[in-house]
Amino acid sequence: MYGEGVYAHSARGFALASMRSASVSRLYLQVPNGTDPGDWSDERGGGPR
């Protein structure tokens, strides 16, 4: 089912995984201002965009 999401919230921030279609999803992460995702390892989430 599209439009479904998984939401997590803690004192450290939030994350949301949302299915947009059968082949597309979006992941939202709260990070500190100025964070460059290109500096992250693939394991941490800095893979291809």
Backbone atoms as SQL, in Angstrom:
CREATE TABLE atoms (id INTEGER PRIMARY KEY, chain TEXT, resi INTEGER, resn TEXT, atom TEXT, x REAL, y REAL, z REAL);
INSERT INTO atoms VALUES
  (1, 'A', 1, 'MET', 'N', 0.848, -1.174, 0.000),
  (2, 'A', 1, 'MET', 'CA', 0.000, 0.000, 0.000),
  (3, 'A', 1, 'MET', 'C', 0.892, 1.235, 0.000),
  (4, 'A', 2, 'TYR', 'N', 0.695, 2.117, -0.928),
  (5, 'A', 2, 'TYR', 'CA', 1.501, 3.324, -1.039),
  (6, 'A', 2, 'TYR', 'C', 0.998, 4.369, -0.060),
  (7, 'A', 3, 'GLY', 'N', 1.897, 5.250, 0.308),
  (8, 'A', 3, 'GLY', 'CA', 1.542, 6.274, 1.262),
  (9, 'A', 3, 'GLY', 'C', 1.751, 5.818, 2.702),
  (10, 'A', 4, 'GLU', 'N', 2.146, 4.563, 2.876),
  (11, 'A', 4, 'GLU', 'CA', 2.432, 4.058, 4.210),
  (12, 'A', 4, 'GLU', 'C', 3.779, 4.599, 4.657),
  (13, 'A', 5, 'GLY', 'N', 3.918, 4.828, 5.939),
  (14, 'A', 5, 'GLY', 'CA', 5.176, 5.334, 6.451),
  (15, 'A', 5, 'GLY', 'C', 5.514, 4.724, 7.795),
  (16, 'A', 6, 'VAL', 'N', 6.788, 4.728, 8.093),
  (17, 'A', 6, 'VAL', 'CA', 7.282, 4.309, 9.398),
  (18, 'A', 6, 'VAL', 'C', 7.973, 5.521, 9.992),
  (19, 'A', 7, 'TYR', 'N', 7.551, 5.909, 11.190),
  (20, 'A', 7, 'TYR', 'CA', 8.025, 7.117, 11.826),
  (21, 'A', 7, 'TYR', 'C', 8.665, 6.754, 13.155),
  (22, 'A', 8, 'ALA', 'N', 9.853, 7.307, 13.423),
  (23, 'A', 8, 'ALA', 'CA', 10.532, 7.089, 14.701),
  (24, 'A', 8, 'ALA', 'C', 10.904, 8.433, 15.293),
  (25, 'A', 9, 'HIS', 'N', 10.718, 8.573, 16.600),
  (26, 'A', 9, 'HIS', 'CA', 11.026, 9.825, 17.283),
  (27, 'A', 9, 'HIS', 'C', 11.728, 9.514, 18.598),
  (28, 'A', 10, 'SER', 'N', 12.785, 10.257, 18.882),
  (29, 'A', 10, 'SER', 'CA', 13.492, 10.110, 20.155),
  (30, 'A', 10, 'SER', 'C', 14.060, 11.464, 20.543),
  (31, 'A', 11, 'ALA', 'N', 14.728, 11.514, 21.680),
  (32, 'A', 11, 'ALA', 'CA', 15.364, 12.761, 22.116),
  (33, 'A', 11, 'ALA', 'C', 16.461, 13.194, 21.148),
  (34, 'A', 12, 'ARG', 'N', 16.967, 12.269, 20.318),
  (35, 'A', 12, 'ARG', 'CA', 18.039, 12.578, 19.364),
  (36, 'A', 12, 'ARG', 'C', 17.509, 13.047, 18.013),
  (37, 'A', 13, 'GLY', 'N', 16.197, 12.974, 17.768),
  (38, 'A', 13, 'GLY', 'CA', 15.651, 13.421, 16.491),
  (39, 'A', 13, 'GLY', 'C', 14.574, 12.492, 15.985),
  (40, 'A', 14, 'PHE', 'N', 14.369, 12.510, 14.665),
  (41, 'A', 14, 'PHE', 'CA', 13.332, 11.665, 14.077),
  (42, 'A', 14, 'PHE', 'C', 13.802, 11.099, 12.748),
  (43, 'A', 15, 'ALA', 'N', 13.083, 10.087, 12.295),
  (44, 'A', 15, 'ALA', 'CA', 13.303, 9.492, 10.981),
  (45, 'A', 15, 'ALA', 'C', 11.948, 9.071, 10.435),
  (46, 'A', 16, 'LEU', 'N', 11.798, 9.151, 9.123),
  (47, 'A', 16, 'LEU', 'CA', 10.566, 8.736, 8.459),
  (48, 'A', 16, 'LEU', 'C', 10.929, 7.993, 7.186),
  (49, 'A', 17, 'ALA', 'N', 10.392, 6.799, 7.029),
  (50, 'A', 17, 'ALA', 'CA', 10.521, 6.035, 5.790),
  (51, 'A', 17, 'ALA', 'C', 9.137, 5.984, 5.164),
  (52, 'A', 18, 'SER', 'N', 9.017, 6.450, 3.920),
  (53, 'A', 18, 'SER', 'CA', 7.720, 6.571, 3.262),
  (54, 'A', 18, 'SER', 'C', 7.758, 5.907, 1.893),
  (55, 'A', 19, 'MET', 'N', 6.828, 4.996, 1.652),
  (56, 'A', 19, 'MET', 'CA', 6.697, 4.361, 0.330),
  (57, 'A', 19, 'MET', 'C', 5.951, 5.299, -0.601),
  (58, 'A', 20, 'ARG', 'N', 6.565, 5.646, -1.720),
  (59, 'A', 20, 'ARG', 'CA', 5.947, 6.547, -2.685),
  (60, 'A', 20, 'ARG', 'C', 5.290, 5.778, -3.833),
  (61, 'A', 21, 'SER', 'N', 5.826, 4.615, -4.146),
  (62, 'A', 21, 'SER', 'CA', 5.272, 3.738, -5.184),
  (63, 'A', 21, 'SER', 'C', 5.861, 2.352, -4.951),
  (64, 'A', 22, 'ALA', 'N', 5.597, 1.432, -5.876),
  (65, 'A', 22, 'ALA', 'CA', 6.125, 0.079, -5.728),
  (66, 'A', 22, 'ALA', 'C', 7.644, 0.045, -5.809),
  (67, 'A', 23, 'SER', 'N', 8.251, 1.055, -6.439),
  (68, 'A', 23, 'SER', 'CA', 9.703, 1.043, -6.619),
  (69, 'A', 23, 'SER', 'C', 10.415, 2.270, -6.052),
  (70, 'A', 24, 'VAL', 'N', 9.680, 3.185, -5.426),
  (71, 'A', 24, 'VAL', 'CA', 10.293, 4.412, -4.916),
  (72, 'A', 24, 'VAL', 'C', 9.908, 4.621, -3.452),
  (73, 'A', 25, 'SER', 'N', 10.907, 4.892, -2.636),
  (74, 'A', 25, 'SER', 'CA', 10.646, 5.247, -1.245),
  (75, 'A', 25, 'SER', 'C', 11.487, 6.465, -0.889),
  (76, 'A', 26, 'ARG', 'N', 11.089, 7.143, 0.169),
  (77, 'A', 26, 'ARG', 'CA', 11.839, 8.299, 0.651),
  (78, 'A', 26, 'ARG', 'C', 12.180, 8.062, 2.104),
  (79, 'A', 27, 'LEU', 'N', 13.372, 8.525, 2.483),
  (80, 'A', 27, 'LEU', 'CA', 13.825, 8.425, 3.860),
  (81, 'A', 27, 'LEU', 'C', 14.210, 9.821, 4.329),
  (82, 'A', 28, 'TYR', 'N', 13.588, 10.259, 5.400),
  (83, 'A', 28, 'TYR', 'CA', 13.871, 11.574, 5.977),
  (84, 'A', 28, 'TYR', 'C', 14.574, 11.359, 7.310),
  (85, 'A', 29, 'LEU', 'N', 15.698, 12.044, 7.507),
  (86, 'A', 29, 'LEU', 'CA', 16.443, 11.960, 8.752),
  (87, 'A', 29, 'LEU', 'C', 16.683, 13.362, 9.293),
  (88, 'A', 30, 'GLN', 'N', 16.552, 13.544, 10.578),
  (89, 'A', 30, 'GLN', 'CA', 16.892, 14.817, 11.197),
  (90, 'A', 30, 'GLN', 'C', 18.375, 14.773, 11.536),
  (91, 'A', 31, 'VAL', 'N', 19.118, 15.757, 11.033),
  (92, 'A', 31, 'VAL', 'CA', 20.558, 15.847, 11.283),
  (93, 'A', 31, 'VAL', 'C', 20.905, 17.279, 11.663),
  (94, 'A', 32, 'PRO', 'N', 22.047, 17.498, 12.283),
  (95, 'A', 32, 'PRO', 'CA', 22.441, 18.861, 12.635),
  (96, 'A', 32, 'PRO', 'C', 22.617, 19.736, 11.391),
  (97, 'A', 33, 'ASN', 'N', 22.338, 21.029, 11.526),
  (98, 'A', 33, 'ASN', 'CA', 22.561, 21.974, 10.425),
  (99, 'A', 33, 'ASN', 'C', 24.000, 21.886, 9.955),
  (100, 'A', 34, 'GLY', 'N', 24.189, 21.994, 8.640),
  (101, 'A', 34, 'GLY', 'CA', 25.532, 21.961, 8.070),
  (102, 'A', 34, 'GLY', 'C', 26.066, 20.570, 7.815),
  (103, 'A', 35, 'THR', 'N', 25.277, 19.535, 8.136),
  (104, 'A', 35, 'THR', 'CA', 25.716, 18.167, 7.906),
  (105, 'A', 35, 'THR', 'C', 25.785, 17.896, 6.409),
  (106, 'A', 36, 'ASP', 'N', 26.897, 17.332, 5.946),
  (107, 'A', 36, 'ASP', 'CA', 27.070, 16.983, 4.531),
  (108, 'A', 36, 'ASP', 'C', 26.925, 15.465, 4.387),
  (109, 'A', 37, 'PRO', 'N', 25.825, 14.981, 3.797),
  (110, 'A', 37, 'PRO', 'CA', 25.645, 13.534, 3.652),
  (111, 'A', 37, 'PRO', 'C', 26.777, 12.873, 2.876),
  (112, 'A', 38, 'GLY', 'N', 27.466, 13.623, 2.030),
  (113, 'A', 38, 'GLY', 'CA', 28.591, 13.064, 1.284),
  (114, 'A', 38, 'GLY', 'C', 29.737, 12.635, 2.181),
  (115, 'A', 39, 'ASP', 'N', 29.784, 13.152, 3.407),
  (116, 'A', 39, 'ASP', 'CA', 30.820, 12.771, 4.363),
  (117, 'A', 39, 'ASP', 'C', 30.488, 11.479, 5.099),
  (118, 'A', 40, 'TRP', 'N', 29.278, 10.971, 4.956),
  (119, 'A', 40, 'TRP', 'CA', 28.860, 9.758, 5.650),
  (120, 'A', 40, 'TRP', 'C', 29.331, 8.518, 4.892),
  (121, 'A', 41, 'SER', 'N', 29.558, 7.446, 5.613),
  (122, 'A', 41, 'SER', 'CA', 29.852, 6.174, 4.979),
  (123, 'A', 41, 'SER', 'C', 28.578, 5.601, 4.375),
  (124, 'A', 42, 'ASP', 'N', 28.696, 4.644, 3.471),
  (125, 'A', 42, 'ASP', 'CA', 27.521, 4.004, 2.894),
  (126, 'A', 42, 'ASP', 'C', 26.668, 3.340, 3.983),
  (127, 'A', 43, 'GLU', 'N', 27.311, 2.765, 4.992),
  (128, 'A', 43, 'GLU', 'CA', 26.594, 2.113, 6.076),
  (129, 'A', 43, 'GLU', 'C', 25.758, 3.118, 6.869),
  (130, 'A', 44, 'ARG', 'N', 26.205, 4.362, 6.943),
  (131, 'A', 44, 'ARG', 'CA', 25.497, 5.374, 7.710),
  (132, 'A', 44, 'ARG', 'C', 24.428, 6.062, 6.859),
  (133, 'A', 45, 'GLY', 'N', 24.454, 5.905, 5.565),
  (134, 'A', 45, 'GLY', 'CA', 23.406, 6.474, 4.735),
  (135, 'A', 45, 'GLY', 'C', 23.897, 7.465, 3.699),
  (136, 'A', 46, 'GLY', 'N', 25.179, 7.502, 3.432),
  (137, 'A', 46, 'GLY', 'CA', 25.711, 8.471, 2.471),
  (138, 'A', 46, 'GLY', 'C', 25.944, 7.887, 1.087),
  (139, 'A', 47, 'GLY', 'N', 25.142, 6.905, 0.732),
  (140, 'A', 47, 'GLY', 'CA', 25.296, 6.251, -0.564),
  (141, 'A', 47, 'GLY', 'C', 24.876, 7.159, -1.707),
  (142, 'A', 48, 'PRO', 'N', 24.832, 6.638, -2.911),
  (143, 'A', 48, 'PRO', 'CA', 24.480, 7.434, -4.099),
  (144, 'A', 48, 'PRO', 'C', 23.148, 8.144, -3.943),
  (145, 'A', 49, 'ARG', 'N', 23.076, 9.363, -4.490),
  (146, 'A', 49, 'ARG', 'CA', 21.832, 10.135, -4.448),
  (147, 'A', 49, 'ARG', 'C', 21.314, 10.313, -5.837);
